[in-house]
XYZ file of C-alpha atoms in Angstrom:
515
model
C -44.465 -27.496 -14.581
C -41.340 -26.095 -16.178
C -38.211 -28.081 -15.551
C -36.161 -26.663 -12.707
C -32.713 -25.497 -13.790
C -30.189 -28.065 -12.654
C -27.389 -26.829 -10.442
C -24.103 -28.524 -11.349
C -22.582 -30.744 -8.707
C -19.160 -29.858 -7.368
C -17.765 -33.082 -8.820
C -18.981 -32.038 -12.293
C -16.981 -28.812 -12.239
C -13.416 -28.396 -13.361
C -11.218 -25.573 -12.149
C -9.024 -23.667 -14.558
C -6.620 -20.797 -14.012
C -7.715 -17.921 -16.227
C -6.536 -14.348 -16.810
C -9.348 -11.807 -16.455
C -9.840 -8.285 -17.768
C -12.674 -5.825 -17.217
C -13.215 -2.359 -18.672
C -15.621 0.438 -17.855
C -16.350 3.615 -19.816
C -15.717 6.799 -17.850
C -18.836 8.998 -17.477
C -20.879 6.896 -19.895
C -24.133 8.210 -18.419
C -23.138 11.863 -18.811
C -26.411 13.633 -19.743
C -24.612 15.475 -22.535
C -24.320 12.160 -24.376
C -27.115 10.875 -26.607
C -28.141 7.247 -27.121
C -26.550 7.271 -30.573
C -23.273 8.289 -28.891
C -23.536 5.366 -26.472
C -24.188 2.913 -29.310
C -21.122 4.216 -31.151
C -19.019 3.990 -27.971
C -19.956 0.347 -27.380
C -19.125 -0.567 -30.978
C -15.808 1.265 -30.741
C -15.055 -0.404 -27.396
C -15.451 -3.878 -28.867
C -13.354 -2.979 -31.919
C -10.557 -1.438 -29.817
C -10.455 -4.448 -27.496
C -10.334 -6.881 -30.407
C -7.385 -4.994 -31.944
C -5.565 -4.858 -28.605
C -6.061 -8.582 -27.920
C -4.918 -9.435 -31.451
C -1.754 -7.340 -30.961
C -0.989 -9.378 -27.840
C -1.504 -12.681 -29.643
C -4.804 -13.549 -27.941
C -7.585 -15.022 -30.087
C -10.502 -12.648 -29.459
C -13.031 -15.187 -30.705
C -11.821 -17.710 -28.093
C -12.383 -15.310 -25.206
C -15.562 -15.422 -23.133
C -17.161 -11.980 -22.931
C -19.827 -10.424 -20.754
C -21.515 -7.090 -21.458
C -21.600 -5.122 -18.199
C -23.634 -2.190 -19.449
C -20.966 0.510 -19.320
C -18.191 -1.877 -20.246
C -17.173 -5.494 -20.688
C -15.571 -8.381 -18.804
C -13.273 -10.688 -20.776
C -12.078 -14.166 -19.784
C -9.077 -15.391 -21.726
C -8.735 -18.960 -22.999
C -6.893 -21.494 -20.806
C -3.093 -21.225 -20.689
C -3.094 -17.586 -21.785
C 0.030 -15.930 -20.276
C -0.726 -13.108 -17.877
C 1.925 -10.975 -19.570
C -0.186 -10.864 -22.701
C -2.845 -8.818 -20.895
C -0.251 -6.125 -20.211
C 2.055 -5.634 -23.141
C 1.375 -4.628 -25.814
C -2.340 -4.934 -25.012
C -2.702 -1.862 -22.787
C -0.622 0.453 -24.943
C -2.437 -0.781 -28.076
C -5.821 -0.277 -26.430
C -4.875 3.286 -25.479
C -3.636 4.011 -29.010
C -6.715 2.529 -30.711
C -9.046 4.457 -28.432
C -7.134 7.691 -29.057
C -7.533 7.132 -32.807
C -11.281 6.635 -32.323
C -11.593 9.816 -30.284
C -9.697 11.812 -32.915
C -12.128 10.680 -35.600
C -15.515 11.183 -33.920
C -17.691 13.848 -32.356
C -17.274 14.977 -28.742
C -20.262 12.994 -27.472
C -18.847 9.660 -28.643
C -15.350 10.196 -27.282
C -14.529 8.218 -24.168
C -11.842 6.931 -21.841
C -11.537 3.580 -20.081
C -10.793 2.176 -16.671
C -9.223 -1.286 -16.945
C -8.822 -3.947 -14.249
C -6.620 -7.029 -14.676
C -6.632 -10.072 -12.393
C -6.211 -13.857 -12.571
C -7.341 -16.842 -10.583
C -8.853 -20.308 -10.472
C -12.428 -20.263 -11.790
C -15.032 -23.080 -11.959
C -15.942 -24.330 -15.418
C -19.099 -26.302 -16.251
C -18.617 -27.642 -19.748
C -17.907 -24.574 -21.876
C -19.349 -22.147 -19.326
C -17.148 -20.260 -16.867
C -19.042 -19.712 -13.603
C -18.762 -16.791 -11.236
C -16.326 -17.066 -8.310
C -14.136 -14.983 -6.020
C -11.656 -13.847 -8.738
C -14.544 -12.119 -10.544
C -15.532 -10.323 -7.336
C -11.967 -9.093 -6.867
C -11.875 -8.000 -10.523
C -15.021 -5.917 -10.041
C -13.643 -4.332 -6.861
C -10.448 -3.393 -8.712
C -12.488 -1.799 -11.487
C -14.460 0.218 -8.932
C -11.411 1.213 -6.840
C -11.167 4.887 -5.935
C -7.459 4.920 -6.764
C -8.176 3.816 -10.351
C -10.946 6.385 -10.799
C -8.626 9.077 -9.456
C -5.740 8.034 -11.718
C -7.892 8.456 -14.824
C -9.690 11.593 -13.640
C -6.410 13.380 -12.879
C -4.693 12.380 -16.139
C -4.570 14.768 -19.129
C -7.567 14.480 -21.419
C -5.511 12.905 -24.217
C -4.789 9.944 -21.916
C -7.405 7.337 -22.766
C -6.681 4.372 -20.462
C -5.866 3.869 -16.782
C -5.318 0.306 -15.570
C -5.249 -1.346 -12.149
C -3.211 -4.559 -12.113
C -3.808 -6.978 -9.251
C -0.817 -7.809 -7.094
C -1.228 -11.493 -8.043
C -0.650 -10.646 -11.700
C 2.135 -8.185 -10.909
C 4.040 -10.658 -8.726
C 3.692 -13.421 -11.336
C 4.875 -11.261 -14.219
C 7.740 -9.414 -12.559
C 9.591 -12.693 -11.898
C 9.555 -13.569 -15.604
C 12.174 -11.023 -16.572
C 11.895 -7.299 -17.326
C 8.418 -6.113 -16.454
C 5.850 -5.975 -19.209
C 5.159 -2.251 -18.792
C 7.340 0.677 -17.756
C 8.207 -0.025 -14.127
C 8.709 3.648 -13.316
C 5.078 4.279 -14.261
C 3.661 1.770 -11.803
C 2.286 2.947 -8.473
C 1.328 0.514 -5.724
C -1.978 1.316 -4.027
C -4.155 -0.207 -1.330
C -7.623 -1.297 -2.469
C -10.426 -1.245 0.076
C -13.752 -1.738 -1.680
C -16.614 -3.321 0.257
C -15.301 -6.616 1.647
C -12.138 -6.664 -0.481
C -8.795 -5.695 1.074
C -5.830 -6.074 -1.234
C -3.112 -4.153 -3.021
C -2.680 -3.466 -6.699
C -0.647 -1.443 -9.190
C -1.850 1.601 -11.149
C -0.536 1.977 -14.696
C -1.448 4.784 -17.087
C -0.081 4.078 -20.607
C 1.656 7.083 -22.109
C 1.586 9.177 -18.938
C 4.829 9.765 -17.048
C 4.338 11.178 -13.583
C 5.226 14.893 -13.403
C 8.025 14.465 -10.855
C 9.671 11.853 -13.078
C 9.462 14.125 -16.136
C 11.078 16.984 -14.252
C 13.852 14.742 -12.948
C 14.722 13.539 -16.434
C 14.491 17.043 -17.923
C 16.782 18.414 -15.232
C 19.466 15.813 -15.872
C 19.307 16.244 -19.646
C 19.651 19.998 -19.144
C 22.739 19.473 -16.983
C 24.297 17.258 -19.636
C 23.533 19.827 -22.356
C 25.101 22.598 -20.293
C 28.292 20.591 -19.831
C 28.530 19.921 -23.556
C 27.870 23.566 -24.421
C 30.906 24.784 -22.484
C 33.042 22.063 -24.059
C 34.202 20.526 -20.831
C 36.355 17.551 -21.765
C 34.919 14.932 -19.424
C 32.642 11.926 -19.413
C 29.102 13.090 -18.593
C 26.323 10.807 -17.298
C 22.989 11.720 -18.845
C 21.230 9.944 -16.000
C 21.911 10.200 -12.262
C 23.505 7.284 -10.493
C 21.428 5.376 -8.010
C 20.932 7.619 -4.972
C 23.226 7.018 -2.025
C 21.360 5.167 0.693
C 20.475 7.556 3.497
C 18.949 4.872 5.696
C 21.595 2.190 5.116
C 20.654 -0.940 7.061
C 17.197 0.036 8.396
C 17.772 -1.867 11.627
C 20.851 0.220 12.396
C 19.477 3.702 11.570
C 18.959 5.832 14.688
C 15.782 7.956 14.646
C 16.976 9.781 17.765
C 19.866 11.227 15.713
C 17.232 13.320 13.885
C 15.873 14.896 17.063
C 17.190 18.038 18.772
C 15.597 18.560 22.186
C 17.420 21.874 22.898
C 15.851 23.495 19.809
C 12.414 22.852 21.328
C 13.084 24.450 24.708
C 11.449 27.714 23.589
C 8.163 25.787 23.798
C 8.887 24.431 27.272
C 10.961 21.775 28.977
C 12.066 19.255 26.330
C 13.266 15.735 27.098
C 14.134 12.921 24.695
C 12.593 9.466 25.219
C 14.450 6.859 23.173
C 12.705 3.780 24.607
C 9.023 4.121 23.827
C 6.969 2.627 20.994
C 8.473 0.801 18.045
C 12.176 0.431 17.347
C 12.032 2.834 14.401
C 10.771 5.648 16.637
C 12.174 8.318 18.977
C 10.147 10.834 21.030
C 10.762 14.242 22.533
C 8.341 15.223 25.322
C 7.703 18.984 25.573
C 6.111 20.255 28.783
C 4.963 23.826 29.307
C 4.042 24.525 32.904
C 1.590 22.060 34.394
C -1.142 22.275 31.796
C 0.479 21.285 28.493
C 2.298 18.148 27.359
C 3.231 17.499 23.733
C 4.706 14.255 22.411
C 6.874 14.900 19.344
C 7.214 11.532 17.633
C 9.899 10.913 14.979
C 9.404 7.689 13.003
C 11.338 6.096 10.149
C 9.169 4.593 7.402
C 9.497 2.568 4.226
C 9.303 4.162 0.755
C 5.888 4.461 -0.880
C 4.957 5.070 -4.532
C 4.880 8.815 -5.156
C 2.164 9.903 -7.571
C 2.542 13.689 -7.307
C 5.580 15.960 -6.984
C 6.641 16.958 -3.493
C 5.487 20.509 -2.738
C 8.761 21.540 -1.081
C 12.378 20.392 -1.219
C 15.491 21.393 0.706
C 18.641 19.892 -0.752
C 18.061 16.144 -1.076
C 14.975 16.127 1.188
C 11.344 16.509 0.137
C 8.906 17.975 2.656
C 5.150 17.438 2.984
C 3.390 19.657 5.544
C -0.118 18.615 6.550
C -2.587 21.068 8.139
C -3.370 20.868 11.838
C -5.814 18.019 12.387
C -7.462 17.907 15.785
C -4.739 17.394 18.347
C -1.797 16.717 16.060
C 0.346 18.249 13.331
C 2.322 16.059 10.902
C 5.352 16.650 8.678
C 6.752 13.971 6.345
C 10.275 14.036 4.910
C 11.152 11.976 1.811
C 14.837 11.130 1.572
C 17.003 10.652 -1.501
C 16.647 6.851 -1.294
C 12.840 7.045 -0.964
C 12.655 6.259 2.743
C 10.595 8.639 4.860
C 10.779 10.377 8.223
C 7.422 11.188 9.783
C 7.316 13.845 12.522
C 4.099 14.141 14.548
C 3.457 16.715 17.280
C 0.583 15.410 19.408
C -1.139 17.167 22.299
C -1.523 14.488 24.974
C -3.680 16.558 27.346
C -5.976 19.588 27.252
C -3.183 22.110 26.679
C -3.075 24.600 23.818
C 0.470 24.284 22.464
C 1.326 25.507 18.950
C 1.689 22.014 17.523
C 2.638 22.995 13.980
C 5.311 25.389 15.251
C 6.786 22.509 17.261
C 6.572 20.190 14.240
C 8.216 22.805 11.971
C 11.054 23.388 14.439
C 11.701 19.638 14.658
C 11.480 19.383 10.864
C 14.149 22.062 10.408
C 16.484 20.225 12.780
C 16.001 16.938 10.892
C 16.372 18.575 7.465
C 19.581 20.295 8.562
C 21.012 16.839 9.275
C 19.742 15.252 6.062
C 19.676 17.876 3.301
C 23.183 17.035 2.128
C 22.196 13.415 1.501
C 24.379 12.071 4.301
C 23.550 8.763 5.942
C 21.509 8.755 9.160
C 23.857 7.959 12.081
C 23.844 4.410 13.418
C 22.100 3.594 16.686
C 24.100 2.362 19.709
C 24.572 -1.403 19.709
C 21.319 -2.891 21.056
C 21.077 -5.577 23.705
C 21.612 -9.007 22.076
C 18.420 -10.271 23.763
C 16.232 -7.490 22.311
C 13.410 -8.100 19.827
C 15.088 -5.499 17.637
C 16.972 -8.420 16.076
C 13.749 -10.315 15.185
C 11.540 -10.366 12.091
C 7.808 -9.936 12.795
C 6.906 -11.441 9.429
C 8.742 -14.676 10.260
C 6.772 -15.452 13.428
C 3.746 -16.947 11.633
C 3.890 -19.830 9.195
C 1.176 -20.772 6.719
C -0.510 -23.088 9.218
C -0.820 -20.306 11.789
C -2.064 -17.833 9.176
C -4.668 -20.317 7.945
C -6.765 -19.423 11.005
C -7.541 -16.124 9.229
C -10.175 -16.899 6.537
C -9.037 -16.024 3.032
C -5.683 -14.677 4.213
C -3.125 -13.667 1.602
C -0.215 -15.391 3.313
C 2.243 -14.674 0.509
C 2.106 -10.873 0.350
C 2.233 -9.329 3.847
C 2.893 -5.620 4.256
C 6.212 -5.488 6.106
C 6.863 -2.331 8.108
C 10.141 -0.502 8.556
C 12.892 -2.854 9.706
C 10.347 -5.700 9.469
C 9.416 -4.894 13.060
C 5.764 -5.014 12.043
C 3.858 -7.163 9.562
C 0.255 -6.911 8.400
C -1.765 -9.521 6.509
C -5.025 -8.930 4.647
C -7.717 -11.326 3.480
C -9.293 -11.490 0.048
C -12.636 -12.477 1.612
C -12.748 -10.886 5.072
C -12.610 -7.138 5.820
C -9.949 -5.989 8.259
C -6.385 -7.138 8.866
C -4.064 -9.114 11.117
C -1.113 -7.171 12.541
C 1.981 -8.472 14.334
C 4.423 -5.876 15.670
C 7.006 -5.193 18.373
C 6.519 -2.439 20.928
C 8.084 -0.900 24.037
C 6.099 0.422 26.985
C 5.954 0.773 30.728
C 5.100 -2.479 32.550
C 1.490 -3.490 31.894
C -1.284 -4.309 34.360
C -4.972 -5.266 34.362
C -5.878 -1.796 33.033
C -4.267 -2.896 29.771
C -6.488 -5.959 29.376
C -7.362 -9.330 30.849
C -4.211 -11.017 32.252
C -3.500 -14.430 30.692
C -0.542 -16.730 30.016
C 0.463 -17.226 26.394
C 3.273 -19.608 25.425
C 4.446 -19.460 29.029
C 4.648 -15.659 29.036
C 2.623 -12.972 30.762
C 0.089 -11.434 28.385
C -2.937 -9.141 28.313
C -6.012 -9.422 26.061
C -7.821 -6.164 25.293
C -11.157 -6.914 23.638
C -11.864 -3.194 23.161
C -8.473 -1.916 22.012
C -10.245 -0.021 19.242
C -13.466 -0.323 17.322
C -13.689 -3.796 15.773
C -10.214 -4.659 17.135
C -8.900 -7.168 19.676
C -5.287 -6.747 20.796
C -3.051 -9.213 22.618
C 0.133 -7.907 24.266
C 2.712 -10.571 25.150
C 5.540 -9.498 27.473
C 8.867 -10.624 26.021
C 11.376 -9.083 28.423
C 11.776 -6.312 31.009
C 14.798 -4.087 31.397
C 15.754 -0.684 32.809
C 16.226 2.516 30.803
C 17.707 5.456 32.741
C 16.356 3.905 35.913
C 12.801 3.320 34.658
C 11.428 -0.168 33.943
C 10.590 -0.871 30.283
C 9.007 -3.956 28.713
C 9.396 -5.187 25.160
C 6.141 -6.563 23.777
C 4.900 -8.794 21.017
C 1.599 -7.233 19.916
C -0.985 -9.131 17.877
C -4.026 -7.114 16.770
C -6.928 -8.401 14.703
C -9.590 -6.085 13.330
C -12.711 -7.328 11.586
C -16.486 -6.761 11.845
C -16.899 -9.974 13.875
C -18.275 -10.584 17.336
C -15.841 -9.536 20.049
C -15.290 -13.085 21.294
C -14.557 -14.320 17.750
C -12.017 -11.562 17.171
C -10.242 -12.294 20.435
C -10.250 -16.056 19.823
C -8.372 -15.533 16.567
C -6.058 -12.872 18.035
C -5.214 -15.074 21.023
C -4.576 -18.239 19.021
C -2.419 -16.263 16.585
C -0.494 -14.732 19.484
C 0.117 -18.259 20.846
C 1.667 -19.288 17.531
C 3.754 -16.121 17.197
C 4.969 -16.154 20.821
C 6.080 -19.781 20.462
C 8.532 -18.625 17.783
C 10.076 -15.792 19.795
C 13.774 -16.139 20.667
C 14.356 -17.949 23.946
């Protein structure tokens, strides 16, 4: 009988931190290509990679390589700095590939998707074995955001890269970033079981909105020089004045104008519902229509395309009517956003987009000059508005969530919400603060958590268990309001497993609430 292949014992393995790179040829199976084209492409790919690695000071012969059919995976030698996989490697790779394309026939020209990651991998002798970092690398390479970045780039752009957040965070603390920071766009990656974030970089391609901004300022400077104005002229704009200021002090209700909405019905502002970065205006028309106009402040996000509409210092994005809601998003001079949503809460037939547009005009009128959003009235000292949702869970509490990335949570506006993802488990863990009317058994199973009244809703949403912990009750214009700590866990687990984790996490978070 043939000798059975021996599986190495765990004690025989060593673990080494390695930088990883994978590439894939765009449209390699295009039927217009011939086999001779594919052979030439693979030869050119290897040559371009070798030149790029050499330019970054990495010994190509010392790298482990795996042919993946349409591309290649490369494992760097031990102690290879992560920075070396970025600069000048990516720019050199793009330049070498462009030179190849300029010198060959159409069928053998190609472009590359590149994924870059790093992690601890098991090593058996000289062989590097597969492990989770390789799975993440493959998911990055397959990410829709990376495919889109390359597909939407001009044809003379030859490389689009997706850099894992682990690599980005490690490199950005080492001094000036290894590639042009203004060309990086943060994206969420959701491929199969992988939930993470990463950074898109396209060497040689400046986003259109950035190009226009620079061109505009250079034109202004040229105009000043041409009329011989004797003054000091800045070729670049100063940092934009903060419109939000301290996020915890910005008042979303200052952007609402209930009287302007009275042509749609009776309009009344509700300043004490939902999160602290939110203000609502309820519009009622007769007895058969109720619309909730929600105005929310939101953090900046990477902007990959120019805004379709601007008024003064405010960019405007208008989304089409979608079911029972119409959304408008304003982007302010400092990058922060205001999201206005008109939502039909019953079976009425209100003109939602007309309501959203009217509210948008009122907000833009207040913001178009770049002035700071007014400050909210001083909140109650006992309110959760003074707390940080991200600080309620330590690493021990987060360890209940398998594979959790405890270091890189997604903090919401004002840090009144915080979401953690896992590198091994689909879904997410969310901790946030909320305001609502007093809860009862219709909101979930009543329980006691950390000595406080709480409600566990095993069916809050598909694949989600939510725990609402009552922090305090107070009165707003004569109506009782409760502030809540909300812990929500979504994952494709059994309902009881989801709620076990949500409840134990809520216990840990509630124990850290102010007394």
